[in-house]
Each structure stands twice: as structure tokens, then as C-alpha cells.
Amino acid sequence: MRLILLGPPGSGKGTQAQRLVQKHSIVPLSTGEMLRAAVAAGTPVGLQAKDIMANGGLVPDEIVIGIISDRIDQPDARNGFILDGFPRTVPQAEALDELLRKKHLKLDAVVELRVNESALLDRVEKRAAETRARGEEVRLDDTPEVLTKRLAQYRAMTEPLIHYYSERRKLLTVDGMMTIEHVTREINRILAAIGAREPKAASPAKRTTAAKKAKKPVKPAKAAKKASTAARKAPKPVSKARTAGKAKKAAPKPAKKVTKRRAKR
């Protein structure tokens, strides 16, 4: 199973991704982690990314796609993967589609966790207040101000992906405002429904049995023999001469003329 999770910051993508990984035995693909792993491993693509990251630049899409390509070729990704945080733009989605096409792989679904932004901001404010009340320092990236900026960035860059995947009939939308358990159950339900609609290919054994049951073509020699046998068993045509003779014999003979003798005087 190959999935993409879409949703704004705070929608619960990370939690649901981990649950899907455990349920379906697939691997989570985080572009940040993959980039760091490729750099540490010294792969050709990792070495390209290393210099760019060292200078504080953004890694180009083609390098990210190259790292994803290397990662999904590994044995543990054979059962599938789930992408969280990629693609972020339509060009990245197009590049991913092309990569999967070349590898003869299919994207099963894109799950969008739809949430209420106002509710997300309320959550962050409440969490920040509770953190301060405990005398702890609030994380810089866990404030309403930072979340507002991230939500604006998501709308500008990532929301177009919803239309992109909807046009390709890959998008499945789930209400992300439900409880974590309810969201998990709903995702599993719609993924199971997709699997039920897909026609299952016949097994090799069934295909072999079906082929044996199929009518075998008749060989030319057997066909000729059958035709000859049928011809011998068929009633022979009666010639016109024999028909006329039989008709003549069957016709009633004319009655003999009776000659009256004259009485002697």
C-alpha cells in the first residue's frame, strides 16, 4: 500500500502515519530524515544535498525525488510506504507520479485530514497557557503566531494538491477534528473499501485450471476423420433412375379387359 497524508500543521498526520505503518507493515517516508540518512551514508544524491544543506539552501525537488527513489527501492519498502510532508507542491506531485510510473508502481490513495483552523489555533493557545501554568517554557514553534504563519504557507503551497489529487480520483477526505481513535477507524474503513472495489487478479493455479477447461482446437487430421465418418453415416442420395424405377414398380398395374364370349346358339 502506497499512501500520502495531507493536512495542515496540527492536524494529526504524524500520529495517524505511525498507526498506518504498524497496521499495514509499511515504511514511513520523511523527506527530512531521508535527506539526513542519505548524507550520512554518502550516497551520490546525499553528497549533492550535503553541500546545499551546509550552505543553508533549499534542496531542489530533483534531489529530493532522487532520495525517495533510492529509499523505495530498499527491501523494507516492498510492502509499501506512507509519505508525510511530501509532496508539498503540484510540481513535486507531478515528479512523484513520474517516478512511480517509471518504477511501475501505483499510488493507492491520498488521505486528507481536514480540520478547522480556528479550532487548531484555540488548541495551541490552550496548550501554551497550560505550559506556562506548569512553569515550563513554551516551544517557539508551538505558539499561535507561528501556527498562523504555517497555516498561511500551507494554504498557499499545499492546498492546490487537494484539487490535483481530487481530479485523479486519489483523494480521500477524513474529518480530522474527530478523536484520534475515530480518525484512525475512518481511515481504515475507507482504505478497506478501496481494496474491496479493486478487482483481484486470478491466481496462477486458477488461471491454469481455466486454461485446461477451455475448449481445445480440433486438429486438421481429426477434423478430416470426423467429416469422413459423418459422410458415411449420412443417408446416400437416391439417383433419378432408381427413383423412377421404384416408382414404376410401385404403380398399380392396369386391370385386364374382360372379353365377353357370345353364347352359342
PDB file of C-alpha atoms in Angstrom:
ATOM      1  CA  MET A   1       0.000   0.000   0.000  1.00  0.00           C
ATOM      2  CA  ARG A   2       1.354   3.410  -1.033  1.00  0.00           C
ATOM      3  CA  LEU A   3      -0.172   6.446   0.646  1.00  0.00           C
ATOM      4  CA  ILE A   4       0.233  10.185   1.051  1.00  0.00           C
ATOM      5  CA  LEU A   5      -1.063  12.081   4.098  1.00  0.00           C
ATOM      6  CA  LEU A   6      -2.166  15.679   3.583  1.00  0.00           C
ATOM      7  CA  GLY A   7      -3.207  18.162   6.225  1.00  0.00           C
ATOM      8  CA  PRO A   8      -2.182  21.443   7.831  1.00  0.00           C
ATOM      9  CA  PRO A   9       0.129  21.640  10.856  1.00  0.00           C
ATOM     10  CA  GLY A  10      -1.551  20.264  13.956  1.00  0.00           C
ATOM     11  CA  SER A  11      -3.984  18.047  12.028  1.00  0.00           C
ATOM     12  CA  GLY A  12      -2.529  14.841  13.493  1.00  0.00           C
ATOM     13  CA  LYS A  13      -0.758  13.487  10.402  1.00  0.00           C
ATOM     14  CA  GLY A  14       2.204  12.177  12.378  1.00  0.00           C
ATOM     15  CA  THR A  15       0.031  10.184  14.790  1.00  0.00           C
ATOM     16  CA  GLN A  16      -2.072   8.640  12.025  1.00  0.00           C
ATOM     17  CA  ALA A  17       1.019   7.876   9.927  1.00  0.00           C
ATOM     18  CA  GLN A  18       2.526   5.815  12.753  1.00  0.00           C
ATOM     19  CA  ARG A  19      -0.713   3.867  13.180  1.00  0.00           C
ATOM     20  CA  LEU A  20      -0.909   3.111   9.460  1.00  0.00           C
ATOM     21  CA  VAL A  21       2.723   1.979   9.473  1.00  0.00           C
ATOM     22  CA  GLN A  22       2.012  -0.541  12.247  1.00  0.00           C
ATOM     23  CA  LYS A  23      -1.254  -1.814  10.774  1.00  0.00           C
ATOM     24  CA  HIS A  24      -0.085  -2.313   7.179  1.00  0.00           C
ATOM     25  CA  SER A  25       3.634  -3.049   7.742  1.00  0.00           C
ATOM     26  CA  ILE A  26       4.696  -0.189   5.506  1.00  0.00           C
ATOM     27  CA  VAL A  27       7.559   2.272   5.965  1.00  0.00           C
ATOM     28  CA  PRO A  28       7.179   5.962   6.868  1.00  0.00           C
ATOM     29  CA  LEU A  29       8.990   8.281   4.478  1.00  0.00           C
ATOM     30  CA  SER A  30      10.012  11.618   5.938  1.00  0.00           C
ATOM     31  CA  THR A  31      11.971  13.745   3.484  1.00  0.00           C
ATOM     32  CA  GLY A  32      13.970  15.371   6.292  1.00  0.00           C
ATOM     33  CA  GLU A  33      15.039  12.043   7.768  1.00  0.00           C
ATOM     34  CA  MET A  34      15.771  10.600   4.319  1.00  0.00           C
ATOM     35  CA  LEU A  35      17.958  13.583   3.443  1.00  0.00           C
ATOM     36  CA  ARG A  36      19.954  13.224   6.661  1.00  0.00           C
ATOM     37  CA  ALA A  37      20.310   9.476   6.159  1.00  0.00           C
ATOM     38  CA  ALA A  38      21.474   9.918   2.551  1.00  0.00           C
ATOM     39  CA  VAL A  39      24.050  12.498   3.641  1.00  0.00           C
ATOM     40  CA  ALA A  40      25.301  10.208   6.424  1.00  0.00           C
ATOM     41  CA  ALA A  41      25.506   7.243   4.042  1.00  0.00           C
ATOM     42  CA  GLY A  42      27.418   9.284   1.474  1.00  0.00           C
ATOM     43  CA  THR A  43      25.219   8.299  -1.443  1.00  0.00           C
ATOM     44  CA  PRO A  44      25.643  10.281  -4.704  1.00  0.00           C
ATOM     45  CA  VAL A  45      22.354  12.097  -4.116  1.00  0.00           C
ATOM     46  CA  GLY A  46      23.223  12.598  -0.447  1.00  0.00           C
ATOM     47  CA  LEU A  47      26.527  14.223  -1.355  1.00  0.00           C
ATOM     48  CA  GLN A  48      24.696  16.664  -3.641  1.00  0.00           C
ATOM     49  CA  ALA A  49      22.280  17.538  -0.850  1.00  0.00           C
ATOM     50  CA  LYS A  50      25.070  17.893   1.724  1.00  0.00           C
ATOM     51  CA  ASP A  51      26.674  20.968   0.143  1.00  0.00           C
ATOM     52  CA  ILE A  52      23.304  22.664  -0.367  1.00  0.00           C
ATOM     53  CA  MET A  53      22.198  21.984   3.218  1.00  0.00           C
ATOM     54  CA  ALA A  54      25.543  23.133   4.572  1.00  0.00           C
ATOM     55  CA  ASN A  55      25.037  26.497   2.874  1.00  0.00           C
ATOM     56  CA  GLY A  56      21.506  26.784   4.283  1.00  0.00           C
ATOM     57  CA  GLY A  57      19.820  26.429   0.892  1.00  0.00           C
ATOM     58  CA  LEU A  58      16.674  24.520  -0.038  1.00  0.00           C
ATOM     59  CA  VAL A  59      17.314  21.125  -1.593  1.00  0.00           C
ATOM     60  CA  PRO A  60      15.955  21.095  -5.178  1.00  0.00           C
ATOM     61  CA  ASP A  61      12.993  18.856  -5.989  1.00  0.00           C
ATOM     62  CA  GLU A  62      15.036  16.621  -8.304  1.00  0.00           C
ATOM     63  CA  ILE A  63      17.421  15.743  -5.460  1.00  0.00           C
ATOM     64  CA  VAL A  64      14.542  15.006  -3.072  1.00  0.00           C
ATOM     65  CA  ILE A  65      12.920  12.796  -5.721  1.00  0.00           C
ATOM     66  CA  GLY A  66      16.238  11.010  -6.190  1.00  0.00           C
ATOM     67  CA  ILE A  67      16.438  10.274  -2.459  1.00  0.00           C
ATOM     68  CA  ILE A  68      12.842   8.993  -2.441  1.00  0.00           C
ATOM     69  CA  SER A  69      13.660   6.809  -5.438  1.00  0.00           C
ATOM     70  CA  ASP A  70      16.628   5.241  -3.643  1.00  0.00           C
ATOM     71  CA  ARG A  71      14.593   4.726  -0.470  1.00  0.00           C
ATOM     72  CA  ILE A  72      11.606   2.947  -2.017  1.00  0.00           C
ATOM     73  CA  ASP A  73      13.972   0.543  -3.785  1.00  0.00           C
ATOM     74  CA  GLN A  74      15.081  -0.849  -0.435  1.00  0.00           C
ATOM     75  CA  PRO A  75      13.684  -4.254   0.665  1.00  0.00           C
ATOM     76  CA  ASP A  76      11.724  -2.937   3.667  1.00  0.00           C
ATOM     77  CA  ALA A  77       9.638  -0.710   1.351  1.00  0.00           C
ATOM     78  CA  ARG A  78       8.434  -3.674  -0.680  1.00  0.00           C
ATOM     79  CA  ASN A  79       5.047  -3.713   1.102  1.00  0.00           C
ATOM     80  CA  GLY A  80       4.574  -0.003   0.506  1.00  0.00           C
ATOM     81  CA  PHE A  81       5.156   3.351   2.159  1.00  0.00           C
ATOM     82  CA  ILE A  82       3.453   6.425   3.531  1.00  0.00           C
ATOM     83  CA  LEU A  83       4.654   9.925   2.672  1.00  0.00           C
ATOM     84  CA  ASP A  84       4.111  12.669   5.242  1.00  0.00           C
ATOM     85  CA  GLY A  85       5.339  16.132   4.290  1.00  0.00           C
ATOM     86  CA  PHE A  86       5.923  15.341   0.631  1.00  0.00           C
ATOM     87  CA  PRO A  87       4.811  16.389  -1.901  1.00  0.00           C
ATOM     88  CA  ARG A  88       4.224  19.964  -0.810  1.00  0.00           C
ATOM     89  CA  THR A  89       3.611  21.467  -4.259  1.00  0.00           C
ATOM     90  CA  VAL A  90       1.984  20.400  -7.522  1.00  0.00           C
ATOM     91  CA  PRO A  91       5.361  20.194  -9.372  1.00  0.00           C
ATOM     92  CA  GLN A  92       6.584  17.805  -6.642  1.00  0.00           C
ATOM     93  CA  ALA A  93       3.407  15.724  -7.042  1.00  0.00           C
ATOM     94  CA  GLU A  94       3.963  15.542 -10.797  1.00  0.00           C
ATOM     95  CA  ALA A  95       7.585  14.480 -10.275  1.00  0.00           C
ATOM     96  CA  LEU A  96       6.460  11.789  -7.821  1.00  0.00           C
ATOM     97  CA  ASP A  97       3.860  10.488 -10.302  1.00  0.00           C
ATOM     98  CA  GLU A  98       6.552  10.233 -12.975  1.00  0.00           C
ATOM     99  CA  LEU A  99       8.904   8.402 -10.605  1.00  0.00           C
ATOM    100  CA  LEU A 100       6.240   5.834  -9.673  1.00  0.00           C
ATOM    101  CA  ARG A 101       5.289   5.386 -13.330  1.00  0.00           C
ATOM    102  CA  LYS A 102       8.877   4.568 -14.262  1.00  0.00           C
ATOM    103  CA  LYS A 103       9.050   2.031 -11.442  1.00  0.00           C
ATOM    104  CA  HIS A 104       5.678   0.533 -12.474  1.00  0.00           C
ATOM    105  CA  LEU A 105       4.222   1.370  -9.056  1.00  0.00           C
ATOM    106  CA  LYS A 106       0.805   2.773  -8.209  1.00  0.00           C
ATOM    107  CA  LEU A 107      -0.222   5.344  -5.607  1.00  0.00           C
ATOM    108  CA  ASP A 108      -3.202   3.857  -3.765  1.00  0.00           C
ATOM    109  CA  ALA A 109      -4.641   6.923  -2.050  1.00  0.00           C
ATOM    110  CA  VAL A 110      -4.064  10.433  -0.736  1.00  0.00           C
ATOM    111  CA  VAL A 111      -5.695  10.888   2.680  1.00  0.00           C
ATOM    112  CA  GLU A 112      -6.539  14.478   3.578  1.00  0.00           C
ATOM    113  CA  LEU A 113      -7.140  15.290   7.240  1.00  0.00           C
ATOM    114  CA  ARG A 114      -9.483  18.269   7.076  1.00  0.00           C
ATOM    115  CA  VAL A 115      -9.523  20.467  10.161  1.00  0.00           C
ATOM    116  CA  ASN A 116     -10.933  23.751  11.387  1.00  0.00           C
ATOM    117  CA  GLU A 117      -8.129  26.303  11.529  1.00  0.00           C
ATOM    118  CA  SER A 118      -9.805  28.350  14.243  1.00  0.00           C
ATOM    119  CA  ALA A 119     -10.089  25.225  16.381  1.00  0.00           C
ATOM    120  CA  LEU A 120      -6.394  24.495  15.796  1.00  0.00           C
ATOM    121  CA  LEU A 121      -5.442  27.977  16.973  1.00  0.00           C
ATOM    122  CA  ASP A 122      -7.619  27.552  20.066  1.00  0.00           C
ATOM    123  CA  ARG A 123      -5.843  24.266  20.809  1.00  0.00           C
ATOM    124  CA  VAL A 124      -2.409  25.853  20.560  1.00  0.00           C
ATOM    125  CA  GLU A 125      -3.398  28.787  22.767  1.00  0.00           C
ATOM    126  CA  LYS A 126      -4.808  26.410  25.387  1.00  0.00           C
ATOM    127  CA  ARG A 127      -1.691  24.218  25.269  1.00  0.00           C
ATOM    128  CA  ALA A 128       0.580  27.256  25.591  1.00  0.00           C
ATOM    129  CA  ALA A 129      -1.415  28.525  28.602  1.00  0.00           C
ATOM    130  CA  GLU A 130      -1.219  25.121  30.300  1.00  0.00           C
ATOM    131  CA  THR A 131       2.541  25.002  29.685  1.00  0.00           C
ATOM    132  CA  ARG A 132       3.035  28.427  31.276  1.00  0.00           C
ATOM    133  CA  ALA A 133       0.815  27.416  34.206  1.00  0.00           C
ATOM    134  CA  ARG A 134       3.153  24.499  34.906  1.00  0.00           C
ATOM    135  CA  GLY A 135       6.066  26.910  34.933  1.00  0.00           C
ATOM    136  CA  GLU A 136       7.533  25.468  31.730  1.00  0.00           C
ATOM    137  CA  GLU A 137       8.817  27.339  28.726  1.00  0.00           C
ATOM    138  CA  VAL A 138       6.588  27.330  25.636  1.00  0.00           C
ATOM    139  CA  ARG A 139       8.250  25.993  22.486  1.00  0.00           C
ATOM    140  CA  LEU A 140       8.890  28.680  19.894  1.00  0.00           C
ATOM    141  CA  ASP A 141       7.176  26.642  17.171  1.00  0.00           C
ATOM    142  CA  ASP A 142       4.121  25.929  19.362  1.00  0.00           C
ATOM    143  CA  THR A 143       2.565  29.367  19.558  1.00  0.00           C
ATOM    144  CA  PRO A 144      -0.494  30.850  17.830  1.00  0.00           C
ATOM    145  CA  GLU A 145       1.730  33.301  15.935  1.00  0.00           C
ATOM    146  CA  VAL A 146       3.938  30.593  14.429  1.00  0.00           C
ATOM    147  CA  LEU A 147       0.933  28.368  13.664  1.00  0.00           C
ATOM    148  CA  THR A 148      -0.821  31.237  11.861  1.00  0.00           C
ATOM    149  CA  LYS A 149       2.206  31.642   9.558  1.00  0.00           C
ATOM    150  CA  ARG A 150       2.448  27.908   8.918  1.00  0.00           C
ATOM    151  CA  LEU A 151      -1.260  27.668   8.106  1.00  0.00           C
ATOM    152  CA  ALA A 152      -0.933  30.520   5.605  1.00  0.00           C
ATOM    153  CA  GLN A 153       2.028  28.756   3.979  1.00  0.00           C
ATOM    154  CA  TYR A 154       0.043  25.509   3.802  1.00  0.00           C
ATOM    155  CA  ARG A 155      -2.889  27.233   2.090  1.00  0.00           C
ATOM    156  CA  ALA A 156      -0.636  28.887  -0.476  1.00  0.00           C
ATOM    157  CA  MET A 157       1.615  25.946  -1.343  1.00  0.00           C
ATOM    158  CA  THR A 158      -0.033  22.680  -0.399  1.00  0.00           C
ATOM    159  CA  GLU A 159      -3.798  23.162  -0.735  1.00  0.00           C
ATOM    160  CA  PRO A 160      -3.581  23.059  -4.570  1.00  0.00           C
ATOM    161  CA  LEU A 161      -2.614  19.384  -4.114  1.00  0.00           C
ATOM    162  CA  ILE A 162      -6.155  18.689  -2.901  1.00  0.00           C
ATOM    163  CA  HIS A 163      -7.523  19.709  -6.298  1.00  0.00           C
ATOM    164  CA  TYR A 164      -4.673  17.896  -8.095  1.00  0.00           C
ATOM    165  CA  TYR A 165      -5.352  14.523  -6.459  1.00  0.00           C
ATOM    166  CA  SER A 166      -9.116  15.003  -6.492  1.00  0.00           C
ATOM    167  CA  GLU A 167      -9.003  15.287 -10.297  1.00  0.00           C
ATOM    168  CA  ARG A 168      -7.087  11.998 -10.407  1.00  0.00           C
ATOM    169  CA  ARG A 169      -9.617  10.304  -8.087  1.00  0.00           C
ATOM    170  CA  LYS A 170      -6.993   9.608  -5.440  1.00  0.00           C
ATOM    171  CA  LEU A 171      -8.214  11.964  -2.713  1.00  0.00           C
ATOM    172  CA  LEU A 172      -9.976  10.628   0.391  1.00  0.00           C
ATOM    173  CA  THR A 173     -11.066  13.239   2.936  1.00  0.00           C
ATOM    174  CA  VAL A 174     -11.416  12.491   6.645  1.00  0.00           C
ATOM    175  CA  ASP A 175     -12.687  14.804   9.380  1.00  0.00           C
ATOM    176  CA  GLY A 176      -9.520  15.483  11.364  1.00  0.00           C
ATOM    177  CA  MET A 177     -11.460  17.150  14.171  1.00  0.00           C
ATOM    178  CA  MET A 178     -12.725  13.803  15.474  1.00  0.00           C
ATOM    179  CA  THR A 179     -10.905  11.985  18.251  1.00  0.00           C
ATOM    180  CA  ILE A 180      -7.685  10.189  17.342  1.00  0.00           C
ATOM    181  CA  GLU A 181      -9.415   6.796  17.576  1.00  0.00           C
ATOM    182  CA  HIS A 182     -12.315   7.915  15.377  1.00  0.00           C
ATOM    183  CA  VAL A 183      -9.941   9.307  12.748  1.00  0.00           C
ATOM    184  CA  THR A 184      -7.974   6.037  12.723  1.00  0.00           C
ATOM    185  CA  ARG A 185     -11.137   3.951  12.300  1.00  0.00           C
ATOM    186  CA  GLU A 186     -12.399   6.165   9.476  1.00  0.00           C
ATOM    187  CA  ILE A 187      -9.091   5.991   7.590  1.00  0.00           C
ATOM    188  CA  ASN A 188      -9.017   2.196   7.929  1.00  0.00           C
ATOM    189  CA  ARG A 189     -12.636   1.961   6.790  1.00  0.00           C
ATOM    190  CA  ILE A 190     -12.148   3.923   3.578  1.00  0.00           C
ATOM    191  CA  LEU A 191      -8.884   2.141   2.765  1.00  0.00           C
ATOM    192  CA  ALA A 192     -10.644  -1.226   3.216  1.00  0.00           C
ATOM    193  CA  ALA A 193     -13.436  -0.014   0.915  1.00  0.00           C
ATOM    194  CA  ILE A 194     -10.899   0.851  -1.779  1.00  0.00           C
ATOM    195  CA  GLY A 195      -9.405  -2.634  -1.523  1.00  0.00           C
ATOM    196  CA  ALA A 196     -12.863  -4.207  -1.825  1.00  0.00           C
ATOM    197  CA  ARG A 197     -13.592  -2.336  -5.043  1.00  0.00           C
ATOM    198  CA  GLU A 198     -10.376  -3.329  -6.767  1.00  0.00           C
ATOM    199  CA  PRO A 199     -10.740  -6.483  -8.914  1.00  0.00           C
ATOM    200  CA  LYS A 200      -8.496  -9.250  -7.637  1.00  0.00           C
ATOM    201  CA  ALA A 201      -6.280 -10.966 -10.181  1.00  0.00           C
ATOM    202  CA  ALA A 202      -6.754 -14.716 -10.517  1.00  0.00           C
ATOM    203  CA  SER A 203      -4.049 -16.879  -9.004  1.00  0.00           C
ATOM    204  CA  PRO A 204      -1.680 -18.791 -11.330  1.00  0.00           C
ATOM    205  CA  ALA A 205      -3.294 -22.122 -10.321  1.00  0.00           C
ATOM    206  CA  LYS A 206      -6.782 -20.837 -11.184  1.00  0.00           C
ATOM    207  CA  ARG A 207      -5.564 -19.436 -14.494  1.00  0.00           C
ATOM    208  CA  THR A 208      -4.020 -22.828 -15.359  1.00  0.00           C
ATOM    209  CA  THR A 209      -7.229 -24.688 -14.484  1.00  0.00           C
ATOM    210  CA  ALA A 210      -9.285 -22.277 -16.529  1.00  0.00           C
ATOM    211  CA  ALA A 211      -6.968 -22.737 -19.489  1.00  0.00           C
ATOM    212  CA  LYS A 212      -7.288 -26.534 -19.278  1.00  0.00           C
ATOM    213  CA  LYS A 213     -11.060 -26.288 -19.205  1.00  0.00           C
ATOM    214  CA  ALA A 214     -11.092 -24.136 -22.303  1.00  0.00           C
ATOM    215  CA  LYS A 215     -12.122 -25.954 -25.495  1.00  0.00           C
ATOM    216  CA  LYS A 216      -9.081 -27.238 -27.350  1.00  0.00           C
ATOM    217  CA  PRO A 217      -8.881 -26.563 -31.081  1.00  0.00           C
ATOM    218  CA  VAL A 218      -9.571 -29.611 -33.267  1.00  0.00           C
ATOM    219  CA  LYS A 219      -6.542 -30.802 -35.196  1.00  0.00           C
ATOM    220  CA  PRO A 220      -6.844 -30.903 -39.008  1.00  0.00           C
ATOM    221  CA  ALA A 221      -6.387 -34.720 -39.135  1.00  0.00           C
ATOM    222  CA  LYS A 222      -9.096 -35.324 -36.549  1.00  0.00           C
ATOM    223  CA  ALA A 223     -11.383 -32.860 -38.283  1.00  0.00           C
ATOM    224  CA  ALA A 224     -10.991 -34.717 -41.592  1.00  0.00           C
ATOM    225  CA  LYS A 225     -11.630 -38.082 -39.917  1.00  0.00           C
ATOM    226  CA  LYS A 226     -14.792 -36.791 -38.260  1.00  0.00           C
ATOM    227  CA  ALA A 227     -16.025 -35.377 -41.543  1.00  0.00           C
ATOM    228  CA  SER A 228     -15.404 -38.724 -43.298  1.00  0.00           C
ATOM    229  CA  THR A 229     -17.283 -40.653 -40.595  1.00  0.00           C
ATOM    230  CA  ALA A 230     -20.191 -38.245 -40.759  1.00  0.00           C
ATOM    231  CA  ALA A 231     -20.319 -38.596 -44.525  1.00  0.00           C
ATOM    232  CA  ARG A 232     -20.550 -42.432 -44.318  1.00  0.00           C
ATOM    233  CA  LYS A 233     -23.329 -42.291 -41.783  1.00  0.00           C
ATOM    234  CA  ALA A 234     -25.345 -39.747 -43.740  1.00  0.00           C
ATOM    235  CA  PRO A 235     -28.175 -41.147 -45.958  1.00  0.00           C
ATOM    236  CA  LYS A 236     -26.960 -41.663 -49.543  1.00  0.00           C
ATOM    237  CA  PRO A 237     -28.626 -39.572 -52.221  1.00  0.00           C
ATOM    238  CA  VAL A 238     -31.003 -41.543 -54.432  1.00  0.00           C
ATOM    239  CA  SER A 239     -30.407 -41.251 -58.189  1.00  0.00           C
ATOM    240  CA  LYS A 240     -33.195 -40.198 -60.524  1.00  0.00           C
ATOM    241  CA  ALA A 241     -33.088 -43.524 -62.461  1.00  0.00           C
ATOM    242  CA  ARG A 242     -33.528 -45.616 -59.309  1.00  0.00           C
ATOM    243  CA  THR A 243     -36.268 -43.329 -58.150  1.00  0.00           C
ATOM    244  CA  ALA A 244     -38.116 -43.660 -61.470  1.00  0.00           C
ATOM    245  CA  GLY A 245     -37.740 -47.481 -61.442  1.00  0.00           C
ATOM    246  CA  LYS A 246     -39.081 -47.776 -57.944  1.00  0.00           C
ATOM    247  CA  ALA A 247     -41.957 -45.512 -58.848  1.00  0.00           C
ATOM    248  CA  LYS A 248     -42.773 -47.707 -61.892  1.00  0.00           C
ATOM    249  CA  LYS A 249     -42.806 -50.881 -59.821  1.00  0.00           C
ATOM    250  CA  ALA A 250     -44.898 -49.285 -57.172  1.00  0.00           C
ATOM    251  CA  ALA A 251     -47.530 -48.057 -59.664  1.00  0.00           C
ATOM    252  CA  PRO A 252     -50.689 -50.290 -59.814  1.00  0.00           C
ATOM    253  CA  LYS A 253     -50.993 -52.463 -62.950  1.00  0.00           C
ATOM    254  CA  PRO A 254     -53.942 -51.642 -65.272  1.00  0.00           C
ATOM    255  CA  ALA A 255     -56.866 -54.047 -64.985  1.00  0.00           C
ATOM    256  CA  LYS A 256     -57.190 -56.692 -67.742  1.00  0.00           C
ATOM    257  CA  LYS A 257     -60.008 -56.210 -70.202  1.00  0.00           C
ATOM    258  CA  VAL A 258     -62.717 -58.806 -69.861  1.00  0.00           C
ATOM    259  CA  THR A 259     -63.993 -60.121 -73.238  1.00  0.00           C
ATOM    260  CA  LYS A 260     -67.492 -61.475 -73.162  1.00  0.00           C
ATOM    261  CA  ARG A 261     -67.969 -64.628 -75.145  1.00  0.00           C
ATOM    262  CA  ARG A 262     -71.014 -64.896 -77.306  1.00  0.00           C
ATOM    263  CA  ALA A 263     -73.445 -67.530 -76.215  1.00  0.00           C
ATOM    264  CA  LYS A 264     -73.686 -70.417 -78.580  1.00  0.00           C
ATOM    265  CA  ARG A 265     -76.950 -70.647 -80.340  1.00  0.00           C
TER     266      ARG A 265
END
